[in-house]
DNA sequence: GCAAAAGTGTTAACCCTACACCCATGC
DNA sequence: GCATGGGTGTAGGGTTAACACTTTTGC
């Protein structure tokens, strides 16, 4: 087979090809839900182009990794996050989307719990932004973001994505608020409760256990949006704030959902 | 900005880079529905690698075109087909999927009417294969095909894709068979009819017009699967074949569906 | 006690499913 | 006539949406 490329060790431009090649990058749109707000993770760009602009974490794809692996690697390097699952969002390939050279990007999106946001050292310039208050974004990342929001809205109907955005234990009203934010609609409180419970994927956490909140080490959010102050919202504090009956805590029954999927029962919201 | 690449005119390998680059290709999975069978379009590979194997139409992405444009161009060049719409299926990026060099591919899928299959000269080696009788495929195209089938099954629930696969005029029983093949299920004849009519996206073709079939130039299928003989199935011939009442002809009300989409009414099957 | 938030129950409208029945056509 | 396939109507069960009522909590 005729070779179309060669490597010239020591040359200033050692990778040489018969035909022009483009660069391939990956980008990750990471959502979380905290303080009743849907947020995405952005990185402040330290170098050109778009220096000083915010952008989604990502970078050039290596030769020895798949696009998915590359996306996860860049995300880990830049933010120390390791989401349970990332989903392919699509390819963005406008010819002039990067001023340096022809670059196409494979975008992924993922959902993380607020409690998953810990550690990560080389990411002094990472921050969470509410989805409706994004700064100016580098490259075509505004367009990528729009695609991610639309996709999230579509996918949440058929997969219990909301639970990936909430902490281990959550209340149903909280879950409802999340769905309302994502879908931009309002639901009847009572019907929502019944519907979500009827699906059988929730498990109530009995009271005694629910009260033992103090022992549960709550990790402090690692990245904060600009003018944020970390707020510890234990069940007790939540109760102290405003009147009204305390909501019960629930857990997502992962195994039950996995079983439903195996059996072919389709989850739908 | 520091340059990472250069062009050395006249050199045997004129495109030179500081960092290794991968190649990017596009592939198209084209479905059609003919003779009560769901089929995909394959190209017989004339060169290495996988010479003599069948593969989906596609090729290397150029520097001056988006992935979508590249996919459409390759498809046009190889098969003379110009589908109304192609949808991104996903990126396939296993590191060893191409023996020549590192190649990732952006796959698209599209649906075409049997009548759209005409002309195209440089495609002597293109052929339609029933989806359940595919030959051995080149590269990871078997895996790409599986993804395309799954995707088609998912998408058809929320978009009237079936109509893209049928000719301008079709009967409801034909449409039902198509849905059953794609989804692998059976529907009640009567409920199917009512449901699809209730959606309001079909328009009946009145009898006199429906009978004027002869005038309607039917294009002869351009590509045929191996052991196929072209069969002209006019309404009259269809009637001649087997007993039973003739089914009415319908047309897909494209404008009506576009309007529904604008209004936010979601189509669902 | 009062307002606010959470949880439970009820009813009526709607939709979907499973049929029964009738119409048109070839043999 | 009879078998085959297409088109229309209807009754019953299940689901959903809208709302009333009760419980728990802060002030």
Coordinates of C-alpha atoms (C1' of nucleotides) in Angstrom, one line a residue:
Chain A
X1 CA 0.0 0.0 0.0
X2 CA 1.4 3.4 -1.0
X3 CA 2.2 5.6 1.9
X4 CA 0.5 9.0 2.1
X5 CA 2.4 10.3 5.1
X6 CA 5.9 10.2 6.7
X7 CA 7.7 11.2 9.8
X8 CA 11.0 13.2 9.5
X9 CA 12.6 13.1 12.9
X10 CA 14.2 16.4 13.9
X11 CA 12.5 18.5 11.3
X12 CA 10.7 21.6 12.4
X13 CA 7.5 20.2 10.8
X14 CA 8.2 16.5 11.2
X15 CA 4.7 15.2 10.3
X16 CA 4.4 15.3 6.5
X17 CA 1.5 14.3 4.3
X18 CA 0.7 14.1 0.6
X19 CA -2.7 15.5 1.2
X20 CA -3.8 18.4 3.4
X21 CA -5.0 17.3 6.9
X22 CA -7.3 19.0 9.3
X23 CA -7.0 19.0 13.1
X24 CA -9.6 17.3 15.3
X25 CA -10.6 18.4 18.8
X26 CA -13.1 17.4 21.4
X27 CA -15.2 19.6 23.6
X28 CA -17.3 18.8 26.6
X29 CA -20.5 20.6 27.7
X30 CA -20.8 19.7 31.4
X31 CA -24.1 20.5 33.1
X32 CA -24.9 20.5 36.8
X33 CA -27.8 21.7 38.9
X34 CA -27.0 23.6 42.0
X35 CA -28.9 26.2 44.0
X36 CA -31.9 25.7 41.8
X37 CA -30.0 26.7 38.8
X38 CA -28.8 24.8 35.7
X39 CA -25.2 25.5 35.1
X40 CA -22.4 24.7 32.7
X41 CA -18.7 24.5 33.2
X42 CA -16.4 26.9 31.4
X43 CA -12.7 27.3 31.2
X44 CA -10.9 30.7 30.9
X45 CA -8.6 30.5 27.9
X46 CA -5.1 31.4 28.8
X47 CA -3.6 31.5 25.3
X48 CA -4.5 32.6 21.8
X49 CA -6.8 32.5 20.1
X50 CA -9.7 33.9 22.1
X51 CA -7.3 34.6 25.0
X52 CA -9.4 35.7 28.0
X53 CA -12.6 34.3 26.6
X54 CA -14.5 31.5 28.2
X55 CA -14.8 28.2 26.4
X56 CA -15.9 24.6 27.0
X57 CA -13.1 22.3 28.2
X58 CA -11.6 20.3 25.4
X59 CA -8.5 20.0 23.2
X60 CA -6.8 18.2 20.4
X61 CA -7.5 14.5 19.9
X62 CA -4.5 12.2 20.1
X63 CA -3.6 9.5 17.7
X64 CA -4.0 6.7 20.2
X65 CA -7.4 7.5 21.6
X66 CA -11.0 7.5 20.4
X67 CA -12.9 10.8 20.3
X68 CA -14.7 9.7 23.5
X69 CA -11.5 8.9 25.3
X70 CA -10.0 12.2 24.2
X71 CA -12.9 14.1 25.5
X72 CA -12.7 12.4 28.9
X73 CA -9.0 12.9 29.1
X74 CA -9.2 16.6 28.3
X75 CA -12.0 17.0 30.8
X76 CA -10.0 15.2 33.5
X77 CA -6.9 17.2 32.8
X78 CA -8.7 20.6 32.8
X79 CA -11.3 20.1 35.5
X80 CA -10.6 16.8 37.3
X81 CA -14.1 15.8 36.6
X82 CA -14.9 12.2 35.6
X83 CA -18.5 12.0 34.6
X84 CA -20.3 8.6 34.7
X85 CA -21.3 8.9 31.1
X86 CA -20.8 11.3 28.3
X87 CA -22.9 11.4 25.2
X88 CA -22.0 12.5 21.7
X89 CA -23.6 15.7 20.8
X90 CA -22.3 16.1 17.3
X91 CA -19.6 17.4 15.0
X92 CA -19.0 21.1 14.4
X93 CA -17.1 21.6 11.2
X94 CA -17.6 25.1 9.8
X95 CA -14.5 25.8 7.8
X96 CA -13.6 29.0 9.6
X97 CA -14.4 28.1 13.1
X98 CA -10.8 28.2 14.2
X99 CA -8.4 31.0 13.0
X100 CA -5.3 28.9 13.4
X101 CA -6.0 26.1 11.0
X102 CA -8.9 23.9 9.8
X103 CA -10.2 22.3 12.9
X104 CA -13.3 20.2 13.4
X105 CA -14.6 19.3 16.8
X106 CA -16.5 16.4 18.3
X107 CA -18.7 17.7 21.1
X108 CA -19.9 15.7 24.0
X109 CA -22.2 16.5 26.8
X110 CA -22.5 15.1 30.3
X111 CA -24.4 15.7 33.5
X112 CA -22.7 15.7 36.9
X113 CA -24.0 16.0 40.5
X114 CA -23.0 19.1 42.4
X115 CA -21.3 16.7 44.9
X116 CA -19.1 15.4 42.2
X117 CA -17.5 18.8 41.8
X118 CA -14.4 18.4 43.9
X119 CA -10.6 18.6 43.6
X120 CA -8.7 19.3 40.4
X121 CA -5.6 21.4 40.8
X122 CA -4.6 22.8 37.4
X123 CA -8.0 24.3 36.9
X124 CA -7.8 27.6 38.6
X125 CA -9.7 29.1 35.7
X126 CA -12.7 26.9 35.6
X127 CA -16.1 28.1 36.7
X128 CA -19.8 27.2 36.6
X129 CA -22.1 29.6 34.9
X130 CA -25.9 29.6 34.9
X131 CA -27.1 28.7 31.5
X132 CA -29.0 31.9 31.1
X133 CA -26.1 34.1 32.0
X134 CA -23.2 32.9 29.9
X135 CA -20.3 35.2 29.1
X136 CA -19.1 35.6 25.6
X137 CA -17.7 32.3 24.4
X138 CA -14.8 31.4 22.2
X139 CA -15.0 29.9 18.7
X140 CA -18.4 28.6 17.8
X141 CA -19.1 27.5 21.4
X142 CA -22.2 29.5 21.6
X143 CA -23.7 27.4 18.8
X144 CA -22.4 24.2 20.4
X145 CA -24.1 25.3 23.7
X146 CA -27.4 25.9 21.9
X147 CA -27.2 22.4 20.4
X148 CA -26.4 20.9 23.9
X149 CA -29.4 22.6 25.5
X150 CA -31.7 21.4 22.8
X151 CA -30.4 17.9 23.0
X152 CA -30.7 17.8 26.8
X153 CA -34.3 18.9 26.4
X154 CA -35.0 16.1 24.0
X155 CA -33.2 13.4 25.8
X156 CA -34.6 14.0 29.2
X157 CA -38.0 12.7 28.0
X158 CA -36.7 9.2 27.6
X159 CA -33.9 8.8 30.0
X160 CA -33.9 9.7 33.7
X161 CA -31.1 12.3 33.2
X162 CA -32.4 14.5 35.9
X163 CA -31.0 12.2 38.5
X164 CA -27.5 12.6 37.2
X165 CA -27.8 16.3 38.0
X166 CA -29.0 15.9 41.5
X167 CA -27.2 14.7 44.6
X168 CA -27.7 11.1 45.8
X169 CA -30.6 12.2 48.0
X170 CA -33.1 14.7 46.7
X171 CA -36.7 15.8 47.2
X172 CA -39.4 15.5 44.5
X173 CA -40.1 19.2 44.5
X174 CA -36.5 19.7 43.7
X175 CA -36.6 17.2 40.9
X176 CA -39.7 19.0 39.6
X177 CA -38.0 22.4 39.5
X178 CA -35.2 20.8 37.6
X179 CA -37.5 19.4 35.0
X180 CA -39.3 22.7 34.7
X181 CA -36.1 24.6 34.2
X182 CA -34.8 22.2 31.5
X183 CA -38.1 21.9 29.7
X184 CA -39.2 25.5 30.2
X185 CA -42.7 24.4 31.3
X186 CA -44.7 24.1 34.5
X187 CA -46.2 20.9 36.0
X188 CA -48.9 20.3 38.4
X189 CA -47.2 19.5 41.7
X190 CA -49.5 16.7 42.6
X191 CA -49.5 15.0 39.2
X192 CA -45.8 15.3 38.9
X193 CA -45.4 13.5 42.2
X194 CA -47.7 10.7 41.3
X195 CA -46.3 10.2 37.8
X196 CA -42.7 10.1 38.9
X197 CA -43.5 7.7 41.8
X198 CA -45.5 5.5 39.6
X199 CA -42.5 5.0 37.3
X200 CA -41.0 3.0 40.2
X201 CA -37.5 4.3 39.8
X202 CA -37.6 6.2 43.1
X203 CA -37.0 4.9 46.6
X204 CA -37.9 6.8 49.6
X205 CA -35.2 7.3 52.3
X206 CA -36.8 6.5 55.6
X207 CA -36.9 9.3 58.1
X208 CA -34.3 8.2 60.7
X209 CA -31.7 7.8 58.0
X210 CA -32.7 11.0 56.4
X211 CA -32.1 12.9 59.5
X212 CA -28.5 11.6 60.0
X213 CA -27.4 14.3 57.6
X214 CA -24.6 15.7 59.7
X215 CA -22.5 12.5 59.2
X216 CA -22.8 12.7 55.5
X217 CA -19.7 14.4 54.4
X218 CA -20.8 17.1 52.0
X219 CA -18.1 18.0 49.6
X220 CA -17.7 21.7 49.1
X221 CA -18.2 22.8 45.6
X222 CA -14.8 23.2 43.9
X223 CA -15.7 25.8 41.3
X224 CA -17.9 28.6 41.9
X225 CA -19.4 31.2 39.6
X226 CA -18.0 34.6 39.9
X227 CA -20.1 36.2 42.6
X228 CA -21.1 33.1 44.5
X229 CA -20.7 32.2 48.1
X230 CA -20.8 28.5 49.0
X231 CA -24.0 27.8 50.8
X232 CA -24.4 24.6 52.8
X233 CA -28.0 23.4 52.4
X234 CA -28.5 20.6 54.9
X235 CA -32.0 19.3 55.4
X236 CA -32.1 21.1 58.7
X237 CA -31.1 24.4 57.2
X238 CA -33.4 24.1 54.3
X239 CA -36.2 23.7 56.9
X240 CA -35.1 26.7 58.8
X241 CA -35.3 29.0 55.8
X242 CA -39.0 29.0 54.8
X243 CA -42.2 27.7 56.1
X244 CA -44.0 24.7 54.8
X245 CA -43.9 21.0 55.4
X246 CA -40.5 19.3 54.8
X247 CA -40.3 17.2 51.7
X248 CA -39.3 13.6 51.9
X249 CA -35.9 12.5 50.6
X250 CA -35.6 10.0 47.7
X251 CA -32.9 8.1 46.0
X252 CA -32.8 7.0 42.3
X253 CA -33.0 3.3 42.0
X254 CA -30.4 2.8 39.3
X255 CA -30.7 -1.0 39.3
X256 CA -34.4 -0.8 38.9
X257 CA -34.0 1.4 35.9
X258 CA -31.3 -0.9 34.4
X259 CA -33.7 -3.8 34.8
X260 CA -36.6 -1.9 33.1
X261 CA -34.3 -1.2 30.2
X262 CA -33.3 -4.8 29.9
X263 CA -36.9 -5.9 29.9
X264 CA -37.7 -3.5 27.2
X265 CA -40.0 -1.3 29.3
X266 CA -39.4 2.2 28.0
X267 CA -39.1 5.0 30.5
X268 CA -40.9 8.1 29.4
X269 CA -41.6 11.4 31.1
Chain B
X1 CA 0.2 33.6 16.2
X2 CA 2.8 30.9 15.8
X3 CA 2.3 28.6 12.8
X4 CA 1.9 24.9 13.3
X5 CA 1.8 24.0 9.7
X6 CA 3.4 24.9 6.4
X7 CA 3.1 24.1 2.7
X8 CA 6.2 23.2 0.7
X9 CA 5.4 23.4 -3.0
X10 CA 6.8 20.6 -5.0
X11 CA 7.8 18.4 -2.1
X12 CA 6.7 14.8 -2.3
X13 CA 4.9 15.4 1.0
X14 CA 4.1 19.0 0.8
X15 CA 1.7 19.4 3.8
X16 CA 3.8 19.5 6.9
X17 CA 2.8 19.9 10.5
X18 CA 4.4 20.3 13.9
X19 CA 1.9 17.8 15.4
X20 CA 0.6 14.6 14.0
X21 CA -2.8 14.9 12.2
X22 CA -5.4 12.4 11.5
X23 CA -7.6 12.1 8.4
X24 CA -11.3 12.8 8.4
X25 CA -13.8 11.1 6.1
X26 CA -17.6 11.0 5.8
X27 CA -19.9 8.1 5.2
X28 CA -23.5 8.0 4.2
X29 CA -26.0 5.3 5.0
X30 CA -28.8 5.7 2.5
X31 CA -32.1 3.9 3.1
X32 CA -34.8 3.3 0.7
X33 CA -38.0 1.1 0.7
X34 CA -38.8 -0.8 -2.4
X35 CA -40.7 -4.0 -3.1
X36 CA -41.7 -4.1 0.5
X37 CA -38.1 -4.3 1.6
X38 CA -35.9 -1.8 3.5
X39 CA -32.7 -1.4 1.6
X40 CA -29.4 0.4 1.9
X41 CA -27.0 1.6 -0.7
X42 CA -23.5 0.1 -0.9
X43 CA -20.5 0.7 -3.2
X44 CA -18.1 -1.9 -4.3
X45 CA -14.6 -0.9 -3.4
X46 CA -12.3 -0.8 -6.4
X47 CA -9.1 -0.1 -4.5
X48 CA -7.2 -1.1 -1.4
X49 CA -7.9 -1.4 1.4
X50 CA -10.8 -3.8 1.5
X51 CA -10.8 -4.1 -2.3
X52 CA -13.8 -6.0 -3.5
X53 CA -15.6 -5.4 -0.3
X54 CA -18.8 -3.4 -0.1
X55 CA -18.9 -0.2 1.8
X56 CA -21.1 2.9 2.4
X57 CA -20.5 5.8 0.0
X58 CA -18.1 8.3 1.4
X59 CA -14.6 9.7 1.3
X60 CA -12.1 12.2 2.6
X61 CA -13.4 15.6 3.8
X62 CA -11.9 18.6 2.0
X63 CA -10.6 21.7 3.6
X64 CA -13.2 24.0 2.1
X65 CA -16.4 22.1 3.1
X66 CA -18.2 21.2 6.2
X67 CA -18.7 17.6 7.1
X68 CA -22.3 17.7 5.9
X69 CA -21.2 19.3 2.6
X70 CA -18.5 16.7 2.2
X71 CA -20.9 13.9 2.8
X72 CA -23.4 15.2 0.2
X73 CA -20.6 15.8 -2.3
X74 CA -19.2 12.3 -2.0
X75 CA -22.7 10.8 -2.2
X76 CA -23.4 12.8 -5.4
X77 CA -20.1 11.9 -6.9
X78 CA -20.5 8.2 -6.2
X79 CA -24.2 7.6 -6.7
X80 CA -25.7 10.8 -8.2
X81 CA -28.1 10.9 -5.3
X82 CA -29.1 14.2 -3.7
X83 CA -31.3 13.4 -0.7
X84 CA -33.5 16.1 0.6
X85 CA -32.0 15.9 4.1
X86 CA -29.2 14.0 5.7
X87 CA -28.9 13.6 9.5
X88 CA -25.7 13.2 11.5
X89 CA -25.4 9.7 12.9
X90 CA -22.2 10.1 14.8
X91 CA -18.5 9.9 14.8
X92 CA -16.6 6.6 14.5
X93 CA -13.1 6.9 15.8
X94 CA -11.6 3.6 16.8
X95 CA -7.9 4.0 16.4
X96 CA -7.4 1.0 14.1
X97 CA -10.5 1.3 12.0
X98 CA -8.4 2.1 8.8
X99 CA -5.2 0.3 8.1
X100 CA -3.7 3.1 6.0
X101 CA -3.5 5.8 8.7
X102 CA -5.5 7.2 11.6
X103 CA -8.9 8.0 10.1
X104 CA -12.1 9.1 11.9
X105 CA -15.3 9.3 10.0
X106 CA -18.5 11.3 10.4
X107 CA -21.4 9.2 9.5
X108 CA -24.7 10.5 8.1
X109 CA -27.9 8.8 7.2
X110 CA -30.6 9.7 4.8
X111 CA -33.8 8.4 3.4
X112 CA -34.7 8.5 -0.3
X113 CA -37.8 7.5 -2.3
X114 CA -37.4 4.7 -4.8
X115 CA -38.3 7.1 -7.5
X116 CA -35.3 9.3 -6.6
X117 CA -33.0 6.6 -7.6
X118 CA -32.1 7.6 -11.2
X119 CA -29.0 8.4 -13.3
X120 CA -25.5 8.6 -12.0
X121 CA -22.8 7.4 -14.4
X122 CA -19.6 6.7 -12.4
X123 CA -21.4 4.4 -10.1
X124 CA -21.4 1.1 -11.9
X125 CA -20.6 -0.6 -8.7
X126 CA -23.4 0.7 -6.5
X127 CA -26.2 -1.5 -5.4
X128 CA -29.1 -1.7 -3.0
X129 CA -29.1 -4.5 -0.5
X130 CA -31.9 -5.6 1.8
X131 CA -31.0 -4.6 5.3
X132 CA -31.2 -8.2 6.5
X133 CA -29.0 -9.6 3.8
X134 CA -26.0 -7.4 3.8
X135 CA -22.7 -8.7 2.4
X136 CA -19.4 -8.4 4.3
X137 CA -18.6 -4.7 4.8
X138 CA -15.4 -2.8 4.8
X139 CA -13.8 -1.1 7.8
X140 CA -16.2 -0.8 10.7
X141 CA -19.1 -0.2 8.5
X142 CA -21.1 -3.1 10.0
X143 CA -21.0 -1.3 13.3
X144 CA -22.0 2.0 11.6
X145 CA -24.9 0.2 10.0
X146 CA -26.1 -1.1 13.3
X147 CA -26.0 2.4 14.7
X148 CA -27.9 3.7 11.7
X149 CA -30.7 1.1 12.1
X150 CA -31.1 1.8 15.8
X151 CA -31.2 5.5 15.1
X152 CA -33.8 5.2 12.4
X153 CA -35.9 3.1 14.7
X154 CA -35.7 5.8 17.4
X155 CA -36.2 8.8 15.1
X156 CA -39.2 7.5 13.3
X157 CA -41.3 7.9 16.4
X158 CA -41.0 11.6 16.3
X159 CA -40.6 12.6 12.8
X160 CA -42.6 11.4 9.8
X161 CA -39.5 9.7 8.2
X162 CA -41.6 7.1 6.6
X163 CA -42.7 9.4 3.9
X164 CA -39.2 10.1 2.8
X165 CA -38.9 6.4 2.0
X166 CA -42.1 6.1 0.0
X167 CA -43.0 7.6 -3.4
X168 CA -45.1 10.7 -3.7
X169 CA -48.3 8.6 -3.7
X170 CA -48.7 5.6 -1.4
X171 CA -51.3 3.6 0.3
X172 CA -51.8 3.4 4.0
X173 CA -51.3 -0.4 4.2
X174 CA -47.9 0.2 2.4
X175 CA -47.0 2.8 5.0
X176 CA -48.0 0.4 7.8
X177 CA -45.8 -2.4 6.4
X178 CA -42.9 0.1 6.3
X179 CA -43.4 1.0 9.9
X180 CA -43.7 -2.6 10.9
X181 CA -40.4 -3.5 9.1
X182 CA -38.5 -0.6 10.7
X183 CA -39.9 -1.1 14.2
X184 CA -40.1 -4.9 14.1
X185 CA -43.6 -4.9 15.4
X186 CA -47.1 -5.5 14.2
X187 CA -50.0 -2.9 14.3
X188 CA -53.7 -3.3 14.2
X189 CA -54.6 -2.4 10.6
X190 CA -57.6 -0.3 11.7
X191 CA -56.0 1.5 14.5
X192 CA -53.0 2.3 12.4
X193 CA -55.2 3.8 9.7
X194 CA -57.1 6.0 12.2
X195 CA -54.1 7.1 14.0
X196 CA -52.2 8.2 11.0
X197 CA -55.2 9.9 9.5
X198 CA -55.9 11.7 12.7
X199 CA -52.5 13.2 12.7
X200 CA -53.6 15.3 9.8
X201 CA -50.5 15.0 7.7
X202 CA -52.0 12.9 5.0
X203 CA -54.0 14.0 2.1
X204 CA -56.1 11.7 0.0
X205 CA -55.7 11.7 -3.7
X206 CA -59.1 11.7 -5.3
X207 CA -60.0 8.8 -7.5
X208 CA -59.9 10.3 -11.0
X209 CA -56.5 11.7 -10.4
X210 CA -55.3 8.5 -8.9
X211 CA -56.3 6.5 -11.9
X212 CA -54.3 8.7 -14.3
X213 CA -51.3 6.7 -13.4
X214 CA -50.1 6.1 -17.0
X215 CA -49.1 9.7 -17.5
X216 CA -47.0 9.8 -14.4
X217 CA -43.5 9.1 -15.7
X218 CA -42.2 6.4 -13.3
X219 CA -38.4 6.4 -13.2
X220 CA -36.8 3.1 -13.5
X221 CA -34.7 2.2 -10.5
X222 CA -31.1 2.9 -11.3
X223 CA -29.4 0.5 -9.0
X224 CA -30.7 -3.0 -8.4
X225 CA -29.6 -5.5 -6.0
X226 CA -27.9 -8.5 -7.4
X227 CA -30.6 -10.8 -8.5
X228 CA -33.4 -8.3 -9.0
X229 CA -35.5 -7.6 -12.0
X230 CA -37.2 -4.2 -12.2
X231 CA -40.9 -4.5 -11.6
X232 CA -43.3 -1.8 -12.6
X233 CA -46.0 -1.7 -10.0
X234 CA -48.7 0.7 -11.3
X235 CA -51.9 0.9 -9.4
X236 CA -53.6 -1.3 -12.1
X237 CA -50.9 -4.0 -11.9
X238 CA -51.1 -4.0 -8.2
X239 CA -54.8 -4.6 -8.5
X240 CA -54.3 -7.4 -11.0
X241 CA -52.0 -9.4 -8.7
X242 CA -54.2 -10.3 -5.8
X243 CA -57.8 -10.0 -4.7
X244 CA -59.1 -7.5 -2.2
X245 CA -60.3 -4.0 -2.3
X246 CA -57.9 -1.5 -3.8
X247 CA -56.3 0.9 -1.3
X248 CA -56.7 4.6 -1.6
X249 CA -53.7 6.7 -2.5
X250 CA -52.4 9.4 -0.2
X251 CA -49.9 12.1 -0.3
X252 CA -47.8 13.5 2.6
X253 CA -48.8 17.1 3.5
X254 CA -45.3 18.5 3.9
X255 CA -46.6 22.1 4.5
X256 CA -49.0 20.9 7.2
X257 CA -46.2 19.1 9.0
X258 CA -44.0 22.1 8.8
X259 CA -46.8 24.2 10.2
X260 CA -47.3 21.8 13.1
X261 CA -43.6 22.0 13.9
X262 CA -43.7 25.8 13.9
X263 CA -46.7 25.8 16.2
X264 CA -44.9 23.5 18.6
X265 CA -47.3 20.6 18.2
X266 CA -45.2 17.6 18.3
X267 CA -45.8 14.7 16.0
X268 CA -45.5 11.4 17.5
X269 CA -46.2 7.9 16.3
Chain C
dG1 C1' -53.6 31.1 64.0
dC2 C1' -52.0 31.9 59.4
dA3 C1' -49.5 31.3 55.3
dA4 C1' -46.8 28.3 52.7
dA5 C1' -45.2 24.1 51.1
dA6 C1' -45.8 18.9 50.7
dG7 C1' -48.6 14.8 50.4
dT8 C1' -53.2 12.1 49.2
dG9 C1' -57.7 11.4 46.9
dT10 C1' -61.3 12.0 43.4
dT11 C1' -63.6 12.8 39.2
dA12 C1' -64.2 13.6 34.4
dA13 C1' -62.3 13.9 29.9
dC14 C1' -59.4 11.8 26.8
dC15 C1' -57.0 8.2 24.3
dC16 C1' -55.9 3.7 23.0
dT17 C1' -57.2 -1.1 22.1
dA18 C1' -59.7 -4.7 20.6
dC19 C1' -63.0 -6.0 18.1
dA20 C1' -67.6 -6.2 14.9
dC21 C1' -69.1 -4.9 10.7
dC22 C1' -69.3 -3.3 5.8
dC23 C1' -67.1 -2.5 1.0
dA24 C1' -64.5 -3.7 -3.1
dT25 C1' -62.0 -7.0 -5.9
dG26 C1' -60.3 -11.5 -8.2
dC27 C1' -61.3 -16.1 -9.1
Chain D
dG1 C1' -70.2 -17.3 -3.8
dC2 C1' -66.0 -17.0 -1.4
dA3 C1' -61.6 -15.6 0.0
dT4 C1' -58.8 -11.6 0.6
dG5 C1' -57.7 -7.2 1.6
dG6 C1' -59.3 -2.2 2.7
dG7 C1' -62.3 1.3 5.3
dT8 C1' -65.6 2.7 9.3
dG9 C1' -67.7 2.5 13.8
dT10 C1' -68.0 1.5 18.8
dA11 C1' -67.6 -0.2 23.6
dG12 C1' -64.5 -0.8 27.5
dG13 C1' -60.2 -0.1 30.1
dG14 C1' -56.5 2.7 31.2
dT15 C1' -54.2 7.2 31.6
dT16 C1' -54.0 11.9 32.5
dA17 C1' -55.4 16.6 34.0
dA18 C1' -57.6 19.5 37.1
dC19 C1' -58.9 20.4 41.4
dA20 C1' -60.4 19.7 46.7
dC21 C1' -58.6 18.3 50.9
dT22 C1' -55.2 17.1 54.7
dT23 C1' -50.6 17.4 56.9
dT24 C1' -46.5 19.7 58.5
dT25 C1' -43.7 23.6 59.4
dG26 C1' -42.1 28.8 60.4
dC27 C1' -43.5 33.0 62.2

